mmCIF file of C-alpha atoms and ligand atoms in Angstrom:
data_model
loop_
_atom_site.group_PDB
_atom_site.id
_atom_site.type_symbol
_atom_site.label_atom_id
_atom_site.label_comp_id
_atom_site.label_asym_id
_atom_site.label_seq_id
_atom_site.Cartn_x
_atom_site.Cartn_y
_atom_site.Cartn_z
ATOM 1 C CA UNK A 1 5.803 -15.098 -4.118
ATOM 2 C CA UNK A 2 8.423 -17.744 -3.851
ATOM 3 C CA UNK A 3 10.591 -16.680 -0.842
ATOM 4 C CA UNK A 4 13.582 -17.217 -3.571
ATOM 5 C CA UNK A 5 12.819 -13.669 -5.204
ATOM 6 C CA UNK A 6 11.494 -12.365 -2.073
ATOM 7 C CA UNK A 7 14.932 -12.811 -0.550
ATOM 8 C CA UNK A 8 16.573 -11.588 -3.504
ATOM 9 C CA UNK A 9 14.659 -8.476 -3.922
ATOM 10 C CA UNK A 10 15.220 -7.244 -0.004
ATOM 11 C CA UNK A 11 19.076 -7.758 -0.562
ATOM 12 C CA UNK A 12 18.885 -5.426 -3.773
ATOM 13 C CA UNK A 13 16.488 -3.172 -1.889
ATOM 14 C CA UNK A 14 19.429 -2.628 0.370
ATOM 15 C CA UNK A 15 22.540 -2.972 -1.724
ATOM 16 C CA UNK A 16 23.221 0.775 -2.253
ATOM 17 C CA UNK A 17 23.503 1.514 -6.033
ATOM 18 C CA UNK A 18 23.293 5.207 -6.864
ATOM 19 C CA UNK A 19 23.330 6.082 -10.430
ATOM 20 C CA UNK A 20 26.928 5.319 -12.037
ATOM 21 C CA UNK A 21 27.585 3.321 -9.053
ATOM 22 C CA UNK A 22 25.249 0.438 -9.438
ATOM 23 C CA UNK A 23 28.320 -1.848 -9.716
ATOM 24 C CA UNK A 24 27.065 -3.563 -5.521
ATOM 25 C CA UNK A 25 23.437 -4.421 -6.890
ATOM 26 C CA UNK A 26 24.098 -5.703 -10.158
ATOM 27 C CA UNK A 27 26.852 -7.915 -8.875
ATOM 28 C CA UNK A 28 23.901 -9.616 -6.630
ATOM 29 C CA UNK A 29 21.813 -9.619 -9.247
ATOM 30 C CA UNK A 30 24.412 -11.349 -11.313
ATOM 31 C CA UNK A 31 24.977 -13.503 -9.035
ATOM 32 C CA UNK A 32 21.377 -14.621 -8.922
ATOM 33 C CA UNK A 33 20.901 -14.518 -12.969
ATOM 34 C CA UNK A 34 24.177 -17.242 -13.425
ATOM 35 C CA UNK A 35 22.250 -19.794 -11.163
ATOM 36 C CA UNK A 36 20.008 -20.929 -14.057
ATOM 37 C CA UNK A 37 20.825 -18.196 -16.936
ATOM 38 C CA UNK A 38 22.684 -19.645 -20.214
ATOM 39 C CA UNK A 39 25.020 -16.468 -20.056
ATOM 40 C CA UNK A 40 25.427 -13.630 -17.906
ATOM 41 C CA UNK A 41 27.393 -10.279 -18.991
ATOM 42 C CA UNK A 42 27.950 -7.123 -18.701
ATOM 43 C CA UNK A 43 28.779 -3.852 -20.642
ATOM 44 C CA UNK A 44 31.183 -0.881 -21.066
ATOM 45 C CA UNK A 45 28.501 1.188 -18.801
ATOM 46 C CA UNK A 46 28.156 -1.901 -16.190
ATOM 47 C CA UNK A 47 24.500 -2.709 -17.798
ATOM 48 C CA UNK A 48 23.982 -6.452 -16.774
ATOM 49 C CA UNK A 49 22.461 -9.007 -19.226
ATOM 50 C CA UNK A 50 21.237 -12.991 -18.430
ATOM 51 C CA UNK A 51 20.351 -14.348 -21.240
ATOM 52 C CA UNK A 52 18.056 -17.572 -22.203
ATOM 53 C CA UNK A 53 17.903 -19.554 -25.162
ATOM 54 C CA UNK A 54 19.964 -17.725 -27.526
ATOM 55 C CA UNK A 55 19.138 -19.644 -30.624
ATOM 56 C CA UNK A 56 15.538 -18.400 -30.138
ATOM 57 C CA UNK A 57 13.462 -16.055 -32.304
ATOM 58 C CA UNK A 58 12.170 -13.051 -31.241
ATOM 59 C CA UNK A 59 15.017 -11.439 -29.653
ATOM 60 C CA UNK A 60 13.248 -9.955 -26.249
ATOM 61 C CA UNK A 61 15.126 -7.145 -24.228
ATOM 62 C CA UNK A 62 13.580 -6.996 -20.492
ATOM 63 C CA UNK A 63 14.937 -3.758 -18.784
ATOM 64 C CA UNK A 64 14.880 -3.179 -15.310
ATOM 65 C CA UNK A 65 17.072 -0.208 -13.744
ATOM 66 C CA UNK A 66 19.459 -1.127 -11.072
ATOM 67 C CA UNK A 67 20.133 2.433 -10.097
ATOM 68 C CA UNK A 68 18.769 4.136 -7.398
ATOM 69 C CA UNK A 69 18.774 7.937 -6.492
ATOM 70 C CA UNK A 70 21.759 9.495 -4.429
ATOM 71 C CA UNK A 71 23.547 11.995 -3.456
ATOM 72 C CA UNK A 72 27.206 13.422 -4.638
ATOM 73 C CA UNK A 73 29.644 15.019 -2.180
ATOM 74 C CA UNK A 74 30.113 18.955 -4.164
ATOM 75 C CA UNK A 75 32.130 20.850 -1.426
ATOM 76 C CA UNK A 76 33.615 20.440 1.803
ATOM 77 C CA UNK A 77 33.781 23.101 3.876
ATOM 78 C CA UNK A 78 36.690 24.439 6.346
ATOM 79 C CA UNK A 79 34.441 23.447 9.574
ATOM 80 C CA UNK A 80 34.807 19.873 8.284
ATOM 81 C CA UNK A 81 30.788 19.960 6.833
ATOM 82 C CA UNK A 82 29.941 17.690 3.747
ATOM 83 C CA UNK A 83 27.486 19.689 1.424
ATOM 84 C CA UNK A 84 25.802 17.443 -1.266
ATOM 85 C CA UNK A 85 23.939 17.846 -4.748
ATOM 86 C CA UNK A 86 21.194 15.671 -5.945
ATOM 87 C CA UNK A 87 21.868 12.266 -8.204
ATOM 88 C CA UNK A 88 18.589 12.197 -9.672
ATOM 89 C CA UNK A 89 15.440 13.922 -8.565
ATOM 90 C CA UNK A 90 15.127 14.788 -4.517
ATOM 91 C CA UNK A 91 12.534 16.607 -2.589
ATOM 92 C CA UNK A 92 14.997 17.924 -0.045
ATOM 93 C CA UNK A 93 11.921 18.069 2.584
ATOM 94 C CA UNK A 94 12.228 14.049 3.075
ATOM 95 C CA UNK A 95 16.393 14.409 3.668
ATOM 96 C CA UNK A 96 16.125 16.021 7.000
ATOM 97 C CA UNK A 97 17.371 14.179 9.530
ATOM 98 C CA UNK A 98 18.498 11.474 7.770
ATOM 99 C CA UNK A 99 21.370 8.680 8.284
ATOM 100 C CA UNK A 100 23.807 8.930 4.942
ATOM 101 C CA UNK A 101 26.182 6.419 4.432
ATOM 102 C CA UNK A 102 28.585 8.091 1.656
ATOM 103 C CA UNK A 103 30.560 5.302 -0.194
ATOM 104 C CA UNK A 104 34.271 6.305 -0.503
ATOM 105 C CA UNK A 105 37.501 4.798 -1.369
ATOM 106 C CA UNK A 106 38.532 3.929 2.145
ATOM 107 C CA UNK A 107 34.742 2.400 2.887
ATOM 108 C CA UNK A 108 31.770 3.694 4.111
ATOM 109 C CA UNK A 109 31.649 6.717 5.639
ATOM 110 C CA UNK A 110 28.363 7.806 8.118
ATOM 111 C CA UNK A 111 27.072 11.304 7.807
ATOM 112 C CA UNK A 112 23.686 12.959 9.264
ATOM 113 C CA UNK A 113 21.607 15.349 7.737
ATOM 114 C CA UNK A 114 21.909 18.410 9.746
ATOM 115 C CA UNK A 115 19.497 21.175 10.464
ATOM 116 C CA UNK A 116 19.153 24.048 12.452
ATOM 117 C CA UNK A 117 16.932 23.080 15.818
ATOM 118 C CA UNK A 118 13.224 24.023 15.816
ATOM 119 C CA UNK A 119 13.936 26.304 18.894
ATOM 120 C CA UNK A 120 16.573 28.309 16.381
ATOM 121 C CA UNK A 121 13.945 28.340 13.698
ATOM 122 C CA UNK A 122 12.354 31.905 13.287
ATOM 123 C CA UNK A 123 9.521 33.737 12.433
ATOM 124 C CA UNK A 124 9.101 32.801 8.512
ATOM 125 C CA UNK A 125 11.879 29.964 8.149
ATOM 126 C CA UNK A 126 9.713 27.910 9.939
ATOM 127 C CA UNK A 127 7.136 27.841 6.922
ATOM 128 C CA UNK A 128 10.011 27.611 4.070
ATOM 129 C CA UNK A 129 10.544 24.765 2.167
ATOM 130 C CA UNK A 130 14.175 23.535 2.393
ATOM 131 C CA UNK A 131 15.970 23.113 -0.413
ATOM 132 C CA UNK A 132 19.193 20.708 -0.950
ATOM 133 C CA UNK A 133 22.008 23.218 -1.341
ATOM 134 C CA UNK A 134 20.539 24.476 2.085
ATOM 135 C CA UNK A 135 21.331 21.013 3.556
ATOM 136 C CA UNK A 136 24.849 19.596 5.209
ATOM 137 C CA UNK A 137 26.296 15.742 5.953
ATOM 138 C CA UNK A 138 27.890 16.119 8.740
ATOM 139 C CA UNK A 139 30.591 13.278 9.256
ATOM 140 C CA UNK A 140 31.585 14.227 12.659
ATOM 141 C CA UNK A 141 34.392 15.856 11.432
ATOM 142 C CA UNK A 142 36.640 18.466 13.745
ATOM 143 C CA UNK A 143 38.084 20.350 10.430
ATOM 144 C CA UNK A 144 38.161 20.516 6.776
ATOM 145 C CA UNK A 145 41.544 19.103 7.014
ATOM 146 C CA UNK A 146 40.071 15.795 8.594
ATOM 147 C CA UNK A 147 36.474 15.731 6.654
ATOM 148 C CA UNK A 148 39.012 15.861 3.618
ATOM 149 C CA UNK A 149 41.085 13.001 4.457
ATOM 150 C CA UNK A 150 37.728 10.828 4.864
ATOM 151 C CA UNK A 151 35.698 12.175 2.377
ATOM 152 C CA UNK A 152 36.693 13.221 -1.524
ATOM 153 C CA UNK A 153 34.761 15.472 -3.738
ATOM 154 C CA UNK A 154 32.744 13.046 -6.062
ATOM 155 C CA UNK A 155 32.271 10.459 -3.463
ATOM 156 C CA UNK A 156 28.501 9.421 -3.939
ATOM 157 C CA UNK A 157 25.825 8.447 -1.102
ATOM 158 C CA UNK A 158 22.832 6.737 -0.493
ATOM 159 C CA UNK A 159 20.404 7.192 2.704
ATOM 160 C CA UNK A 160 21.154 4.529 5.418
ATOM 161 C CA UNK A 161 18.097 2.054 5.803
ATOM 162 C CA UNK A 162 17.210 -1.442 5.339
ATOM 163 C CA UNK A 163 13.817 -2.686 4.406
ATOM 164 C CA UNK A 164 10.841 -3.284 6.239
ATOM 165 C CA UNK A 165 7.851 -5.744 5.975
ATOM 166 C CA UNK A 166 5.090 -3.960 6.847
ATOM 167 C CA UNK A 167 1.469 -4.934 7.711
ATOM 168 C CA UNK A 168 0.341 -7.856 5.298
ATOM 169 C CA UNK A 169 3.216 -8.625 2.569
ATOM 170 C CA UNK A 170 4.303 -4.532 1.800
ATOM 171 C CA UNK A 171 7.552 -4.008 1.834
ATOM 172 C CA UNK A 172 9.283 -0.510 2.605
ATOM 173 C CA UNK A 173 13.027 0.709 1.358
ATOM 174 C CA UNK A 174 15.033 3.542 0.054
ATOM 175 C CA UNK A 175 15.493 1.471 -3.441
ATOM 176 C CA UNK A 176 12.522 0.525 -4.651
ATOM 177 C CA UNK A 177 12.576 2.736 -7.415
ATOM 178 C CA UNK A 178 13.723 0.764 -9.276
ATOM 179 C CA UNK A 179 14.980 -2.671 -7.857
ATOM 180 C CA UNK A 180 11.988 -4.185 -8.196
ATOM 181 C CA UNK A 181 12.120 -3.545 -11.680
ATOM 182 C CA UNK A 182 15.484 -5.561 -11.765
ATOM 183 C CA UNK A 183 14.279 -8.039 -10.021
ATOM 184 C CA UNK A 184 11.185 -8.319 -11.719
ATOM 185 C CA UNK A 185 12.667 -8.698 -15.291
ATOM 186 C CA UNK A 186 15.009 -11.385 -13.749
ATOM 187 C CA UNK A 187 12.724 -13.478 -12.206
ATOM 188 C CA UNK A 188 10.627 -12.979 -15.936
ATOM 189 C CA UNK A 189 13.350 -14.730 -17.147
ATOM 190 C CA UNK A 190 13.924 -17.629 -14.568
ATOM 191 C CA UNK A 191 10.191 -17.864 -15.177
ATOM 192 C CA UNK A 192 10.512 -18.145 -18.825
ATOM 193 C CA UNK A 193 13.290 -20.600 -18.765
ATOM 194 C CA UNK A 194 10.897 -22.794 -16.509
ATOM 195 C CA UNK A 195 8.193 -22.324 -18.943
ATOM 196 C CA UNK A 196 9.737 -22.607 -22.050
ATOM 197 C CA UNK A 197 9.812 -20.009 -24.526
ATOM 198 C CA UNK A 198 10.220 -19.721 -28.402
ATOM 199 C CA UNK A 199 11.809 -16.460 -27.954
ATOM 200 C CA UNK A 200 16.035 -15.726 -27.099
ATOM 201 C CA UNK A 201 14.913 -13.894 -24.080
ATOM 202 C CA UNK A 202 17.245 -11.331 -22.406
ATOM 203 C CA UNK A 203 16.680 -9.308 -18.937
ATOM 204 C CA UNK A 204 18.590 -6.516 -18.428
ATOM 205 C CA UNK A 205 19.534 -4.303 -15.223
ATOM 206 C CA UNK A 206 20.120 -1.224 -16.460
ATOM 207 C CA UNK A 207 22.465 1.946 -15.171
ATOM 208 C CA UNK A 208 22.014 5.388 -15.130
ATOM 209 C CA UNK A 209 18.088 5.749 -15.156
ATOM 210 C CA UNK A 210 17.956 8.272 -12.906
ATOM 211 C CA UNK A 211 19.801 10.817 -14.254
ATOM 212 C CA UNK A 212 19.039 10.095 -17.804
ATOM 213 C CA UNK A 213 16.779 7.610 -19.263
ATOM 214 C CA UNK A 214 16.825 9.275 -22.574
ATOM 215 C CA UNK A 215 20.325 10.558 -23.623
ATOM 216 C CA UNK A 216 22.278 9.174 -21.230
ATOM 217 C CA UNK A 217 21.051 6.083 -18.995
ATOM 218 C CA UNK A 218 22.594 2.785 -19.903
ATOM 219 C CA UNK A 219 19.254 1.372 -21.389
ATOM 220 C CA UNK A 220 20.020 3.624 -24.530
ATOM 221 C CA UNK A 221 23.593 1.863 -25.220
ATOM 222 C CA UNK A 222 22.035 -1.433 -23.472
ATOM 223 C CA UNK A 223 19.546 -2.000 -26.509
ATOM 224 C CA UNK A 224 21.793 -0.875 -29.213
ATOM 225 C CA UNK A 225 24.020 -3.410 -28.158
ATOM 226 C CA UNK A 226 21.564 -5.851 -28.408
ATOM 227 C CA UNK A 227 19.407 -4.763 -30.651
ATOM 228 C CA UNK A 228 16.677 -6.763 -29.637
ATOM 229 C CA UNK A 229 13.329 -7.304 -31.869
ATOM 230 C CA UNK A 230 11.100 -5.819 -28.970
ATOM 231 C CA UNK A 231 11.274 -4.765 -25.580
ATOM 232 C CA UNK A 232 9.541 -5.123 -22.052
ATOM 233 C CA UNK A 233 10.418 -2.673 -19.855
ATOM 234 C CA UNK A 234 9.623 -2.709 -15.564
ATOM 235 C CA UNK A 235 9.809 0.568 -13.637
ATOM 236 C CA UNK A 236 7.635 1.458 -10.458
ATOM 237 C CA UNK A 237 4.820 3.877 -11.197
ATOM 238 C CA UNK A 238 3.018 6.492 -8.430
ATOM 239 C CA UNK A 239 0.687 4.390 -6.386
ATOM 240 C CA UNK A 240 -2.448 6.871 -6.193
ATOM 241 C CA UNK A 241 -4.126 5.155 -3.483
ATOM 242 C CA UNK A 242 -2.870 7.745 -0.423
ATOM 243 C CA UNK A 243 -4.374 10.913 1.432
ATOM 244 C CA UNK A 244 -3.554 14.433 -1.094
ATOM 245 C CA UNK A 245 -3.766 12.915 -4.805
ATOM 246 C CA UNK A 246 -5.881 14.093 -7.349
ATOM 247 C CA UNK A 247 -7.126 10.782 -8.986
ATOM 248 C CA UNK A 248 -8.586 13.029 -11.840
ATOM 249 C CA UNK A 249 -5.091 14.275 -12.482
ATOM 250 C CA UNK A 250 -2.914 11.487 -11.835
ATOM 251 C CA UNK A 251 -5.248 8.019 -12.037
ATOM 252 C CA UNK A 252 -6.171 5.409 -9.588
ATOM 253 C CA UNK A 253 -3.575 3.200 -9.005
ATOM 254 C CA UNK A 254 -3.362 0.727 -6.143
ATOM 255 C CA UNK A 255 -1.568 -1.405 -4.179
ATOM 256 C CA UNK A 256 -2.106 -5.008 -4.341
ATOM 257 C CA UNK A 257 -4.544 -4.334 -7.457
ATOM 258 C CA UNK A 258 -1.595 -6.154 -9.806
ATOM 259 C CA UNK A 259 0.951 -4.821 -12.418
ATOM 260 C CA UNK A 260 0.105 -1.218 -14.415
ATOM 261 C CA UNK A 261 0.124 -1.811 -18.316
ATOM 262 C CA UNK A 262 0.508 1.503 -20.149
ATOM 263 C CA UNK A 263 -0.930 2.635 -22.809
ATOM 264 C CA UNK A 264 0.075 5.959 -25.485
ATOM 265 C CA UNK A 265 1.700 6.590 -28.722
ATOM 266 C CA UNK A 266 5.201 4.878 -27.314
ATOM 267 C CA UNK A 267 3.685 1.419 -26.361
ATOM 268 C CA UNK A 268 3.515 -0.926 -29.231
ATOM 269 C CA UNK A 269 -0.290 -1.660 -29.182
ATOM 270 C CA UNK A 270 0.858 -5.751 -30.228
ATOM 271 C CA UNK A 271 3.064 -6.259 -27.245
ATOM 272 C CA UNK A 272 0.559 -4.476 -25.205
ATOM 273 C CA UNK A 273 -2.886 -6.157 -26.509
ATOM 274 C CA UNK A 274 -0.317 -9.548 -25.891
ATOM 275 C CA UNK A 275 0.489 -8.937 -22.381
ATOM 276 C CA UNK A 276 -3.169 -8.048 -21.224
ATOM 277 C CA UNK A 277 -4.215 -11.337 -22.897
ATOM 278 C CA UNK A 278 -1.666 -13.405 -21.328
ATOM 279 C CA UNK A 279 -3.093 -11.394 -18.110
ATOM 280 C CA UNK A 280 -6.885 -12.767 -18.796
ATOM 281 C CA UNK A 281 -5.369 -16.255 -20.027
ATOM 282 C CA UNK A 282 -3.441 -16.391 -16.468
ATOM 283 C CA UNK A 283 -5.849 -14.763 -14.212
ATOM 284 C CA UNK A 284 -3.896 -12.183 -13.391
ATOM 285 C CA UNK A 285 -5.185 -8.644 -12.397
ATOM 286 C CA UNK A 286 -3.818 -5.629 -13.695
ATOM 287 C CA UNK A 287 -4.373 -1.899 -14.067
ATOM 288 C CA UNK A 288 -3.912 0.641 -17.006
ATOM 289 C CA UNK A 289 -2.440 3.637 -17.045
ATOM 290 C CA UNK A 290 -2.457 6.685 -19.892
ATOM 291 C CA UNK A 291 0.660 7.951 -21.441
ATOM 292 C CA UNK A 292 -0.277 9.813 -24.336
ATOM 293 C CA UNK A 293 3.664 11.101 -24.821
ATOM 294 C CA UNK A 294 6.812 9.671 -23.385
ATOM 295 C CA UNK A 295 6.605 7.715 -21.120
ATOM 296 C CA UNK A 296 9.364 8.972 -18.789
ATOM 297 C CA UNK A 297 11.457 5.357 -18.310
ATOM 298 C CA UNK A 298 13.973 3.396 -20.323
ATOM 299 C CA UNK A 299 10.909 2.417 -22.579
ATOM 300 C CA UNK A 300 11.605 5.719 -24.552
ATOM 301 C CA UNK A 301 15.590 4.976 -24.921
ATOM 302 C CA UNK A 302 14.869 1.348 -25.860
ATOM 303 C CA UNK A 303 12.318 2.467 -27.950
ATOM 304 C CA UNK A 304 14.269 4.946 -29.768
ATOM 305 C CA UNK A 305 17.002 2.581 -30.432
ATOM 306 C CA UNK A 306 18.552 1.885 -33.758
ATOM 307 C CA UNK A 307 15.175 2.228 -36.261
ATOM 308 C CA UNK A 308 12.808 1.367 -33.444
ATOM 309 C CA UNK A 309 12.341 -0.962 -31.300
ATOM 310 C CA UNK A 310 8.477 -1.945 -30.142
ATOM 311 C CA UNK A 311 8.101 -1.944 -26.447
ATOM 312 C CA UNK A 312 5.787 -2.282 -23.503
ATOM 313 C CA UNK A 313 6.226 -0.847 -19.935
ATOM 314 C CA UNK A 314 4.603 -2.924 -17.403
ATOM 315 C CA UNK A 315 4.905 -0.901 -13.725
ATOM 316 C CA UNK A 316 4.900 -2.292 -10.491
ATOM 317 C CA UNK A 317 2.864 0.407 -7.971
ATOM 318 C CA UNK A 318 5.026 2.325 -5.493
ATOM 319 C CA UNK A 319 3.776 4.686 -2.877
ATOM 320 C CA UNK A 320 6.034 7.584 -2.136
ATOM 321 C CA UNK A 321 8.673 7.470 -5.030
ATOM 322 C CA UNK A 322 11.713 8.755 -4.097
ATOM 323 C CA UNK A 323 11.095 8.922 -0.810
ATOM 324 C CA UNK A 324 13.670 6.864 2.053
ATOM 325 C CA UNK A 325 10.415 4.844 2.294
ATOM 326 C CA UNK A 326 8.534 3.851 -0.842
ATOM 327 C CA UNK A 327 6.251 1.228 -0.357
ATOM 328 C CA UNK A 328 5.037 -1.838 -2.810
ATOM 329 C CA UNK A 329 2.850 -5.231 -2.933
ATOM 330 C CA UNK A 330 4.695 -8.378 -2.644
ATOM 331 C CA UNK A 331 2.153 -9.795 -4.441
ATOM 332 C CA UNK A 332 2.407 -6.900 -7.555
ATOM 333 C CA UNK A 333 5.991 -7.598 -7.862
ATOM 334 C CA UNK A 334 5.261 -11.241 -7.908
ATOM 335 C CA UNK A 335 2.044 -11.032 -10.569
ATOM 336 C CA UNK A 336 4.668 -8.458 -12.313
ATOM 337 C CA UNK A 337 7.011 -11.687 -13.068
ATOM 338 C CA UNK A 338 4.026 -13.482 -13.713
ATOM 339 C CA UNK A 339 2.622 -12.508 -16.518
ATOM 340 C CA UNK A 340 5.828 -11.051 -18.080
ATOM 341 C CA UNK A 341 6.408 -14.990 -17.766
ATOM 342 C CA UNK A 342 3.703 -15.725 -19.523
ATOM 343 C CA UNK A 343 4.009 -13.375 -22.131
ATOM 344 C CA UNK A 344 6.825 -14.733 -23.015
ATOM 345 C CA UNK A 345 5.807 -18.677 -22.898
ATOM 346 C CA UNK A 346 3.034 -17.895 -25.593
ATOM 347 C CA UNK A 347 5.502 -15.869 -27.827
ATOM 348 C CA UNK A 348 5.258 -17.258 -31.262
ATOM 349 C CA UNK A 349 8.633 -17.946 -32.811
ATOM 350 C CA UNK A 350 9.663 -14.873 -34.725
ATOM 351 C CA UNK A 351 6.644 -13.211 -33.284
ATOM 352 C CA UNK A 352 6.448 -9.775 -35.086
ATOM 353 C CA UNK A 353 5.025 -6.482 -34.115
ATOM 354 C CA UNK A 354 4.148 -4.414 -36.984
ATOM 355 C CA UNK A 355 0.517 -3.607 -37.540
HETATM 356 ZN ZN1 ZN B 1 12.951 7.314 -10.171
#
């Protein structure tokens, strides 16, 4: 991977962006996009667009989300303790003891996840599962009074971490889910604009995905807006490939075995049966995964948009979703680019997808 992405996927990885506040990672991402993007913009939701060759024919929308999953402040108590509800799906087990850094008005704010000690843990509350209105920030505040003059109901967090490298070219952070996609779709397009491409090629990070990427995540406004003739969309998929999954149930999906093409009744069979040839033209390795329904990303609101729009999603592996440490390739998130690059080189002008 050219150290160029690499470096700007780890500072998304740890610009904290929780859904509705994504405003700190699309700005770097912005950033990035106006170095060699024709335009760069955003809209009413904070979706960012980069655009490339806007005379071209098809009109492509790539859509990574920016957001990542937080949580909200929901009460603070008289004994100066923060308690929290979920933005976006948590397994409360995996906030124990964690660092929070709640973003606020005044800055950030540090909080840890408190819990009862083990020694104060009896008899059957040692085998319950916790749960997240069980859970407290605590701020190292002396009184609701003070907790209140730091802290506002509202205020959203994220779990304090930066990422890791770990053994040969993984990388570990909070964000993955989906940053990578972001990046991905942006690096498609500096790709593209390298390449060449007959098509007006937009990438797009979008808002909101995890707490609505049907009715109410930004990709749903982001296409209509654009109303692009076909879409490409990158999200991080379960990574199969770890002790306690069912392969039978879920698939076998791997790190470092390349980028996950699916396949069902919302994937435009064109744009799919495109992108694994440009995979086979390139070299590039991939994997295929079965979504006979929705497919549970922006794909379904960009899909749904206006009369329909045909998409792909193309999924970058990710072990531990929605955990403080999810884990991908280097090397998928790189191929990922790749042949969404590719793709989009050998796009005929005013390429159509109707069968
Ligand atoms: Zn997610």
């Amino acid at each position: 991977m050219a150290t160029e992405i690499q470096d700007l996927l780890i500072t998304l990885l740890d610009a904290p962006g929780p859904s509705g506040h994504e405003t700190r990672a699309t700005t770097v991402w912005r950033e990035a996009a106006a170095k060699f993007a024709d335009r760069v913009w955003t809209d009413i939701h904070g979706n960012a667009f980069a655009e490339i060759n806007p005379e071209g024919s098809p009109t492509v929308m790539m859509a990574g989300h920016a957001d990542e999953i937080g949580l909200m402040v929901n009460h603070i108590d008289d004994d100066g303790y923060v308690w929290v509800v979920g933005v976006g799906g948590w397994d409360a087990q995996v906030l124990v003891g964690q660092r929070i850094d709640l973003l606020t008005a005044g800055g950030t704010v540090a909080g840890v996840v408190g819990r009862r000690a083990i020694h104060m843990i009896r008899g059957d509350d040692g085998e319950k599962a916790v749960k997240l209105k069980d859970l407290w920030v605590d701020i190292g505040a002396s009184s609701g009074e003070e907790a209140r003059s730091r802290v506002e109901i509202g205020d959203v967090g994220v779990i304090r971490s930066d990422t890791i490298e770990l053994g040969e070219g993984l990388l570990a952070a909070r964000s993955i889910d989906n940053r990578v996609g972001a990046a991905v779709v942006l690096d498609a397009l500096r790709r593209a604009a390298g390449r060449g491409s007959a098509a007006h090629v937009v990438a797009c990070a979008t808002v909101q995905e995890e707490i609505g990427y049907l009715a109410a995540g930004g990709a749903r406004t982001g296409a209509y807006g654009l109303d692009p003739d076909v879409g490409i969309v990158v999200d991080v998929t379960h990574a199969t490939d770890h002790p306690t999954v069912e392969k039978k149930e879920h698939g076998d999906v791997r790190l470092g075995k390349g980028p996950v093409l699916a396949r069902g009744a919302a994937l435009n069979r064109q744009v799919v049966a495109g992108l694994k040839a440009s995979a086979e033209d390139e070299g590039i390795a991939i994997q295929l995964q079965a979504m006979p329904a929705m497919t549970g990303t922006d794909a379904d609101a960009v899909r749904m948009s206006r009369a329909g729009v045909p998409v792909a999603l193309v999924s970058v592996p990710n072990r531990y979703m929605h955990s403080p440490n999810q884990i991908v390739s280097i090397a998928d998130v790189d191929a990922t680019a790749e042949l969404i690059g590719a793709w989009l080189a050998g796009l005929d002008d005013g390429a159509d997808f109707h069968d």
